[in-house]
CSV table of C-alpha atoms in Angstrom, one decimal:
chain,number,residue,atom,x,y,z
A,1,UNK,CA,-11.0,60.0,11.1
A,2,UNK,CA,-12.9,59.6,14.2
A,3,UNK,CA,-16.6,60.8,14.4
A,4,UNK,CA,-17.0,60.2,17.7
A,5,UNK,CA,-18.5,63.2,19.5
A,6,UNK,CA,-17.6,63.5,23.1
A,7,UNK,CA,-20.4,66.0,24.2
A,8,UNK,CA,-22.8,63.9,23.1
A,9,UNK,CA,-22.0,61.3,25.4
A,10,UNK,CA,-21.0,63.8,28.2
A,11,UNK,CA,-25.3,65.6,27.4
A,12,UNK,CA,-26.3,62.0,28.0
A,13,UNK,CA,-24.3,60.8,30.8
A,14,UNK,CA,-24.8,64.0,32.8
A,15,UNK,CA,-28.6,63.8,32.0
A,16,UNK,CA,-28.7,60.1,33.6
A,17,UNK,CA,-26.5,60.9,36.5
A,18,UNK,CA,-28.4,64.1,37.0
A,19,UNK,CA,-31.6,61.7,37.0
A,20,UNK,CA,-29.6,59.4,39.6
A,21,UNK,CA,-28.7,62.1,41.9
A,22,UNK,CA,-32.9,63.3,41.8
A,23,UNK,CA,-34.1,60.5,42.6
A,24,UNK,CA,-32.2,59.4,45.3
A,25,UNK,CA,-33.5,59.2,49.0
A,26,UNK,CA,-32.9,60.9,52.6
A,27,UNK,CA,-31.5,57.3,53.3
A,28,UNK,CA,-29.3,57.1,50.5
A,29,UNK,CA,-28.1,60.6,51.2
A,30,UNK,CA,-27.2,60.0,54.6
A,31,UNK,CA,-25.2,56.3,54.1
A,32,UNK,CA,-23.6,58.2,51.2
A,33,UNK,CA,-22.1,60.3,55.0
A,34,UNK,CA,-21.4,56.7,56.8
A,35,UNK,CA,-24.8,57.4,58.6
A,36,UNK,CA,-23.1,60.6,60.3
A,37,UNK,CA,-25.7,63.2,60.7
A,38,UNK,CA,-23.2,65.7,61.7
A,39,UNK,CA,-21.7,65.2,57.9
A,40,UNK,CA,-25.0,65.9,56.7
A,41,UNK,CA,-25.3,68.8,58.6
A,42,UNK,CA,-22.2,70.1,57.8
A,43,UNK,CA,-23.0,69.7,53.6
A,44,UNK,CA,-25.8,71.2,54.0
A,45,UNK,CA,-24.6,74.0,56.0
A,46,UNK,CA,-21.9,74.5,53.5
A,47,UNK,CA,-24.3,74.9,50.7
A,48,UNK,CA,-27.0,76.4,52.7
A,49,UNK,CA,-24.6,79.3,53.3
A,50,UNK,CA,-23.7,79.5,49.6
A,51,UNK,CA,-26.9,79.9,48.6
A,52,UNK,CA,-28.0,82.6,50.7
A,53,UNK,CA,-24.2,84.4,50.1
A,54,UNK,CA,-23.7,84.1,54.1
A,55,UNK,CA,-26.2,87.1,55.0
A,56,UNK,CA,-28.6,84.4,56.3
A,57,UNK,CA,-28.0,82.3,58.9
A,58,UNK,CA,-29.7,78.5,57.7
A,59,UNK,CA,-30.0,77.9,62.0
A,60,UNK,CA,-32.4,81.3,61.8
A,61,UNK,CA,-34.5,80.1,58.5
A,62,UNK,CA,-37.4,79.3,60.8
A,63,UNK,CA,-40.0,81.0,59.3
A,64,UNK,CA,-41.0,80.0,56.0
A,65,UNK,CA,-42.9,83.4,55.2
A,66,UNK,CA,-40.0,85.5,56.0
A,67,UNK,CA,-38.2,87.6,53.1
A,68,UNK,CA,-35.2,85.5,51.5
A,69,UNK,CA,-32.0,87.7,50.4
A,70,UNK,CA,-30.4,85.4,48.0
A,71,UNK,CA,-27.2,86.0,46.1
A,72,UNK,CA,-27.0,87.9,43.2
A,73,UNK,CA,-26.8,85.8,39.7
A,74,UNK,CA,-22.5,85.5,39.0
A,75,UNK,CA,-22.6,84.1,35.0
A,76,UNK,CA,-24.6,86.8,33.4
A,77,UNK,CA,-22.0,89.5,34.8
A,78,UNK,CA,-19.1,90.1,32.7
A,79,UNK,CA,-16.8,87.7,31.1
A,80,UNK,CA,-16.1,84.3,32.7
A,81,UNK,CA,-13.5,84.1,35.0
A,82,UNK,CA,-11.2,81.4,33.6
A,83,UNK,CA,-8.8,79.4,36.0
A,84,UNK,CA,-6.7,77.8,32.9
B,1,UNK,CA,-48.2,82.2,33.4
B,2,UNK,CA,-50.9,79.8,32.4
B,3,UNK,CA,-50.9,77.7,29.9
B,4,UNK,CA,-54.2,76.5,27.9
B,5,UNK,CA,-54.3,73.3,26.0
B,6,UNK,CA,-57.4,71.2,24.2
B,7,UNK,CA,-57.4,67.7,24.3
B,8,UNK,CA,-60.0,65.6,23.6
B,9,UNK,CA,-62.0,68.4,24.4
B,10,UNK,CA,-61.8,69.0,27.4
B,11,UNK,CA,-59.7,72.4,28.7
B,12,UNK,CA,-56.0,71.5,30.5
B,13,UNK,CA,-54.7,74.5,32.2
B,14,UNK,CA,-51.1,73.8,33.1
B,15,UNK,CA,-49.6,76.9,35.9
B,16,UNK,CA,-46.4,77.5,36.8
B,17,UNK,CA,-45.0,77.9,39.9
B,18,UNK,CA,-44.3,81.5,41.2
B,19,UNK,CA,-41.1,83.0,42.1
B,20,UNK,CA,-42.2,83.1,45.2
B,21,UNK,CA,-43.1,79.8,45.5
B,22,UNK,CA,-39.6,79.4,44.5
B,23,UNK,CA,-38.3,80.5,46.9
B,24,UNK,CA,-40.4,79.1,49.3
B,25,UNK,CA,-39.4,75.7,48.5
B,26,UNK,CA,-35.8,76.6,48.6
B,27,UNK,CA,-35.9,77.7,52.1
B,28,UNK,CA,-38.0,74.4,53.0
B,29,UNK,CA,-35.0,72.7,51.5
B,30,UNK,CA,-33.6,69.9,53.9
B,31,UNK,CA,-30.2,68.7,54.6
B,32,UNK,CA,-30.6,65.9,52.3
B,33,UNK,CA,-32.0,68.6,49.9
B,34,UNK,CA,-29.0,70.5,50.0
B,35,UNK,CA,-26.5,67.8,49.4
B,36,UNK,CA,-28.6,66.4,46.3
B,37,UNK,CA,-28.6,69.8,45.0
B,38,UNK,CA,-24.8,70.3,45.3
B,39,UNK,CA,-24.4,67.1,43.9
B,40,UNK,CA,-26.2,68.5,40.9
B,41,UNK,CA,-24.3,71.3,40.5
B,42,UNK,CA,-21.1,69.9,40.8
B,43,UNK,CA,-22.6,67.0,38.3
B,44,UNK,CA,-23.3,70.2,36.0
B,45,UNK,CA,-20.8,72.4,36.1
B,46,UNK,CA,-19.2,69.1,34.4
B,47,UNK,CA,-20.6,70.1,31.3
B,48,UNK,CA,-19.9,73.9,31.4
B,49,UNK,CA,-16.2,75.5,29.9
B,50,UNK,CA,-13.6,74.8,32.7
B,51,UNK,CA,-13.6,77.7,34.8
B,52,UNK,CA,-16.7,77.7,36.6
B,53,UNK,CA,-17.1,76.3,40.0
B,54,UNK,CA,-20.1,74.6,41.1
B,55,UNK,CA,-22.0,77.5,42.8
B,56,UNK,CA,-21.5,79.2,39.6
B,57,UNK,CA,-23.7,77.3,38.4
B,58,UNK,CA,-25.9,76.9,41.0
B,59,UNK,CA,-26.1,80.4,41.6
B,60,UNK,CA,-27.0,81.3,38.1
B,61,UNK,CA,-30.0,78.8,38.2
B,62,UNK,CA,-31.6,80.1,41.2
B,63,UNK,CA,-31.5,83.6,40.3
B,64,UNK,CA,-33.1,82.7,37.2
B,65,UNK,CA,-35.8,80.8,38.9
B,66,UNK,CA,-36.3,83.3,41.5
B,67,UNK,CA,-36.4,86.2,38.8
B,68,UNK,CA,-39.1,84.3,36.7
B,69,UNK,CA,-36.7,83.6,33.5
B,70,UNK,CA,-37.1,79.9,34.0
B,71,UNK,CA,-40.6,78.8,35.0
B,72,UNK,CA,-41.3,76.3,37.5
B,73,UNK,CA,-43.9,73.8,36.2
B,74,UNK,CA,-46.4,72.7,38.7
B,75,UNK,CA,-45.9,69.4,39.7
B,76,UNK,CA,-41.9,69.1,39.3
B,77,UNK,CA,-39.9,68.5,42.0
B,78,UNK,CA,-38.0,71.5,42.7
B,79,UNK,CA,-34.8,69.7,42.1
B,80,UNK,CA,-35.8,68.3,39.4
B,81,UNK,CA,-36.7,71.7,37.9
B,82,UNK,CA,-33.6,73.6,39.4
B,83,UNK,CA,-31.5,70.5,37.6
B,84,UNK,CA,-33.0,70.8,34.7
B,85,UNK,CA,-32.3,75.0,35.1
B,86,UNK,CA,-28.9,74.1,35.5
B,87,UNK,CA,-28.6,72.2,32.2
B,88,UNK,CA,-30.0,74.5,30.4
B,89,UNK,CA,-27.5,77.4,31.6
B,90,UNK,CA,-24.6,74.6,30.4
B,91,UNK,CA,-25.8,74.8,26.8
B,92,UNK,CA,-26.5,78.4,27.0
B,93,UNK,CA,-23.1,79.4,28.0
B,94,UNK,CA,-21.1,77.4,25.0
B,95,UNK,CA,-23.7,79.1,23.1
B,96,UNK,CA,-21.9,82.1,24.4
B,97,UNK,CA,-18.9,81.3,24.5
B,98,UNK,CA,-19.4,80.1,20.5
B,99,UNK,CA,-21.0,83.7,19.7
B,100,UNK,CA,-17.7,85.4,21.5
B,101,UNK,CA,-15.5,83.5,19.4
B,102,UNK,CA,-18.2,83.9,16.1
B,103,UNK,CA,-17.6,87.5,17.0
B,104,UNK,CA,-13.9,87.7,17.6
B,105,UNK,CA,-13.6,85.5,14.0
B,106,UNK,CA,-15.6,88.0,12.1
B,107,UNK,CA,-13.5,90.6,13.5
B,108,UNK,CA,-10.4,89.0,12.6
B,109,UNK,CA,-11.6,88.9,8.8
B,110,UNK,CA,-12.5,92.0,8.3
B,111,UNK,CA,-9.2,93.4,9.2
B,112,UNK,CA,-8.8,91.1,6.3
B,113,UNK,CA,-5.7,89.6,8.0
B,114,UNK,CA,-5.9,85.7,7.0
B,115,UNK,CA,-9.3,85.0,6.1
B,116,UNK,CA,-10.1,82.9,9.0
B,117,UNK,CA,-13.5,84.1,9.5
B,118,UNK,CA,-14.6,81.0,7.6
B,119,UNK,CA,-13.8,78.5,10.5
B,120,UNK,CA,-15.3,80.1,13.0
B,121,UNK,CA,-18.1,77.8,13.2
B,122,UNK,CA,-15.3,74.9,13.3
B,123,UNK,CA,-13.0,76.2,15.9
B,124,UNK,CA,-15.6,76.5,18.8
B,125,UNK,CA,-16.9,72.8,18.7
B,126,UNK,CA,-13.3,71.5,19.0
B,127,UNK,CA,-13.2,73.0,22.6
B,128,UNK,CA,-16.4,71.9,23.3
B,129,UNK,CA,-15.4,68.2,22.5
B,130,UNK,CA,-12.2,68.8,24.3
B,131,UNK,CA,-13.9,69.5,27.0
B,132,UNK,CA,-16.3,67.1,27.2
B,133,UNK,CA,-13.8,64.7,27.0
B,134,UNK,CA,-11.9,65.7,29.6
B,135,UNK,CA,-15.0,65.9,31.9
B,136,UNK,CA,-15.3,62.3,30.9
B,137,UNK,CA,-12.1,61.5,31.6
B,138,UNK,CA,-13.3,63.0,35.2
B,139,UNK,CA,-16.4,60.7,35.5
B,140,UNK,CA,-14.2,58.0,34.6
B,141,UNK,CA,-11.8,58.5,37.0
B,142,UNK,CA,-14.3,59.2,39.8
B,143,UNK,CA,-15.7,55.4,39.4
B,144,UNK,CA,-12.2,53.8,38.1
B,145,UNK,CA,-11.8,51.5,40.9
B,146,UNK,CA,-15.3,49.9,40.3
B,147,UNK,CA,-15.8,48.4,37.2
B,148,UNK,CA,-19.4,47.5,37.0
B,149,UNK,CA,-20.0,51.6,37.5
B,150,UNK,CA,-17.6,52.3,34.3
B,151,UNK,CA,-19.9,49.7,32.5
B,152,UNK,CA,-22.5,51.6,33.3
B,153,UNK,CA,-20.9,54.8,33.0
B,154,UNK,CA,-20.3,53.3,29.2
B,155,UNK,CA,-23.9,52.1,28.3
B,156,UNK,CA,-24.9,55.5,29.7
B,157,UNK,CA,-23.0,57.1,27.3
B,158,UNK,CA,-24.0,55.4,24.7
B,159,UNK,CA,-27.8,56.2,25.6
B,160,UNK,CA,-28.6,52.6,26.8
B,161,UNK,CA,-31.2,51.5,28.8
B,162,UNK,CA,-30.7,49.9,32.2
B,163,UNK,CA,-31.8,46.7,30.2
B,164,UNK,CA,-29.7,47.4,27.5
B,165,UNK,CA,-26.9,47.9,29.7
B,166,UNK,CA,-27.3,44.4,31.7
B,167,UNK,CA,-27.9,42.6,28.6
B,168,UNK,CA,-24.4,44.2,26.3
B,169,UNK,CA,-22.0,43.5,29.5
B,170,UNK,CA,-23.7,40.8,31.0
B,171,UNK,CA,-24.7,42.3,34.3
B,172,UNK,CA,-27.7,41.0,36.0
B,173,UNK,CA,-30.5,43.5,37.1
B,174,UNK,CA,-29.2,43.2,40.9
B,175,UNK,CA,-26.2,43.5,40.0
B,176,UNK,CA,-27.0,46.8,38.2
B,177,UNK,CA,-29.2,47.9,40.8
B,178,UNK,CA,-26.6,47.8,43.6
B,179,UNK,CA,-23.8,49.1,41.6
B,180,UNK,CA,-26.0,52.2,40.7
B,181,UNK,CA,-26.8,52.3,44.6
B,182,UNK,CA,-22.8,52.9,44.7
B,183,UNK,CA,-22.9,55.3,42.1
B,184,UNK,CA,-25.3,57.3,43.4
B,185,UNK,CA,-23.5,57.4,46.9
B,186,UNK,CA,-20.3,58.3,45.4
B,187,UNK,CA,-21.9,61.3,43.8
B,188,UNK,CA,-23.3,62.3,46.5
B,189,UNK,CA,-20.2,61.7,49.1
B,190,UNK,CA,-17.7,63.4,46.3
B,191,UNK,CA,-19.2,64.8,43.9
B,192,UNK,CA,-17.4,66.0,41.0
B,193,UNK,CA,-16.4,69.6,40.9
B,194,UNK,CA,-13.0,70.4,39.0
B,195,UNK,CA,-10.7,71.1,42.1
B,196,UNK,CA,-11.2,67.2,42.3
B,197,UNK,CA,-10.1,66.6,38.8
């Protein structure tokens, strides 16, 4: 019988690729989007707008000292929504 | 919260981060910021049950850094801290998930139907491996058309080190170096969130 343990190996791998993905720089980032600024942009947009649940406008996020309404935590609300 | 410790005499005060400076560091977030940081959820959200998408997880680990139930040390990067958030909110929610079925189990044998209350300890880690597995089958297939990566991938695995690594498959160190370059962009570019799997 096998003993090998997958989530082992998944804890470690996601622990070095987590490390990777840290450590990597705005250069990296932006040949990882074939130089494109715009593709950059548009991530970040995308993720910007996820974070602050779309009531916040990233283009507006000016002022550093200004209130932040971020989204509400989803995992600690009710069962987990499984796609299966 | 401070934290005091004595070494060699000499007081080390160690303070966290506040929330606020939390979330002052997300909104200073730039572009590049963002990507790495979906990049790290959609790394994460790897090792959660299948389900969750990757602002799930992100989600959950900024509230919790922004309502104070995970610290940020002084003197991490916030990435690094909010990646680090993130893995913890993988194990906690298979911890969950093994209570539920712990619970469900013990209800099962006290309607004293078949007794299988004993093995509810074993029939949660099953699904865990199964899905680890199948999250590695992802990674895999995210780097299968570059075989240096899925030697690295492997040694990774296997909790080698980058010499370790070079030494077992016989890469040289540039030749590790560049291929983790390519890694690193193909994170970045596709990441690895389950509507991709």
């Amino acid at each position: 019988m096998s003993s090998w343990r997958p989530q082992i190996d998944l804890a470690r791998l996601l622990d070095a690729l987590a490390n990777e993905i840290v450590t990597t720089t705005e250069q990296e980032v932006r040949a990882a989007h074939g130089w494109d600024e715009r593709a950059v942009q548009t991530a970040a947009k995308e993720i910007g707008r996820m974070i602050f649940g779309g009531r916040i406008n990233l283009d507006d996020l000016g002022d550093p000292n200004e209130t932040i309404v971020l989204v509400e935590p989803t995992m600690s609300r009710g069962p987990a929504h499984k796609q299966h | 919260m401070e934290e005091c410790t004595e070494r060699s005499g000499r007081l080390i005060v160690a303070v966290d981060n506040s929330a606020d400076d939390v979330a002052l560091a997300i909104h200073s977030l730039s572009d590049a910021d963002l990507v790495r940081l979906k990049a790290l959820a959609q790394l994460w959200v790897r090792g959660l049950p299948r389900g969750f998408s990757w602002s799930d997880v992100l989600h959950e680990a900024i509230a919790r850094a922004l309502d104070g139930s995970r610290k940020w040390p002084r003197g991490i990067p916030i990435l690094a801290f909010l990646s680090g958030v993130m893995r913890s909110i993988c194990e906690d929610q298979w911890r969950r998930e093994r209570l539920e079925h712990e619970v469900l189990a013990r209800e099962v044998d006290s309607a004293d139907l078949c007794g299988i209350g004993d093995t509810a300890g074993s029939t949660t880690d099953p699904e865990r491996a199964v899905g680890a597995a199948q999250s590695l089958a992802a990674i895999n297939r995210l780097f299968a058309a570059d075989p240096d990566a899925l030697k690295i991938i492997a040694g990774l695995s296997d909790g080698l080190t980058a010499a370790e690594i070079c030494r077992v498959y016989g890469m040289s160190e540039r030749e590790y170096d560049t291929t983790r370059k390519r890694m690193r962009r193909a994170l970045l570019r596709c990441g690895l969130d389950w509507s991709a799997s």
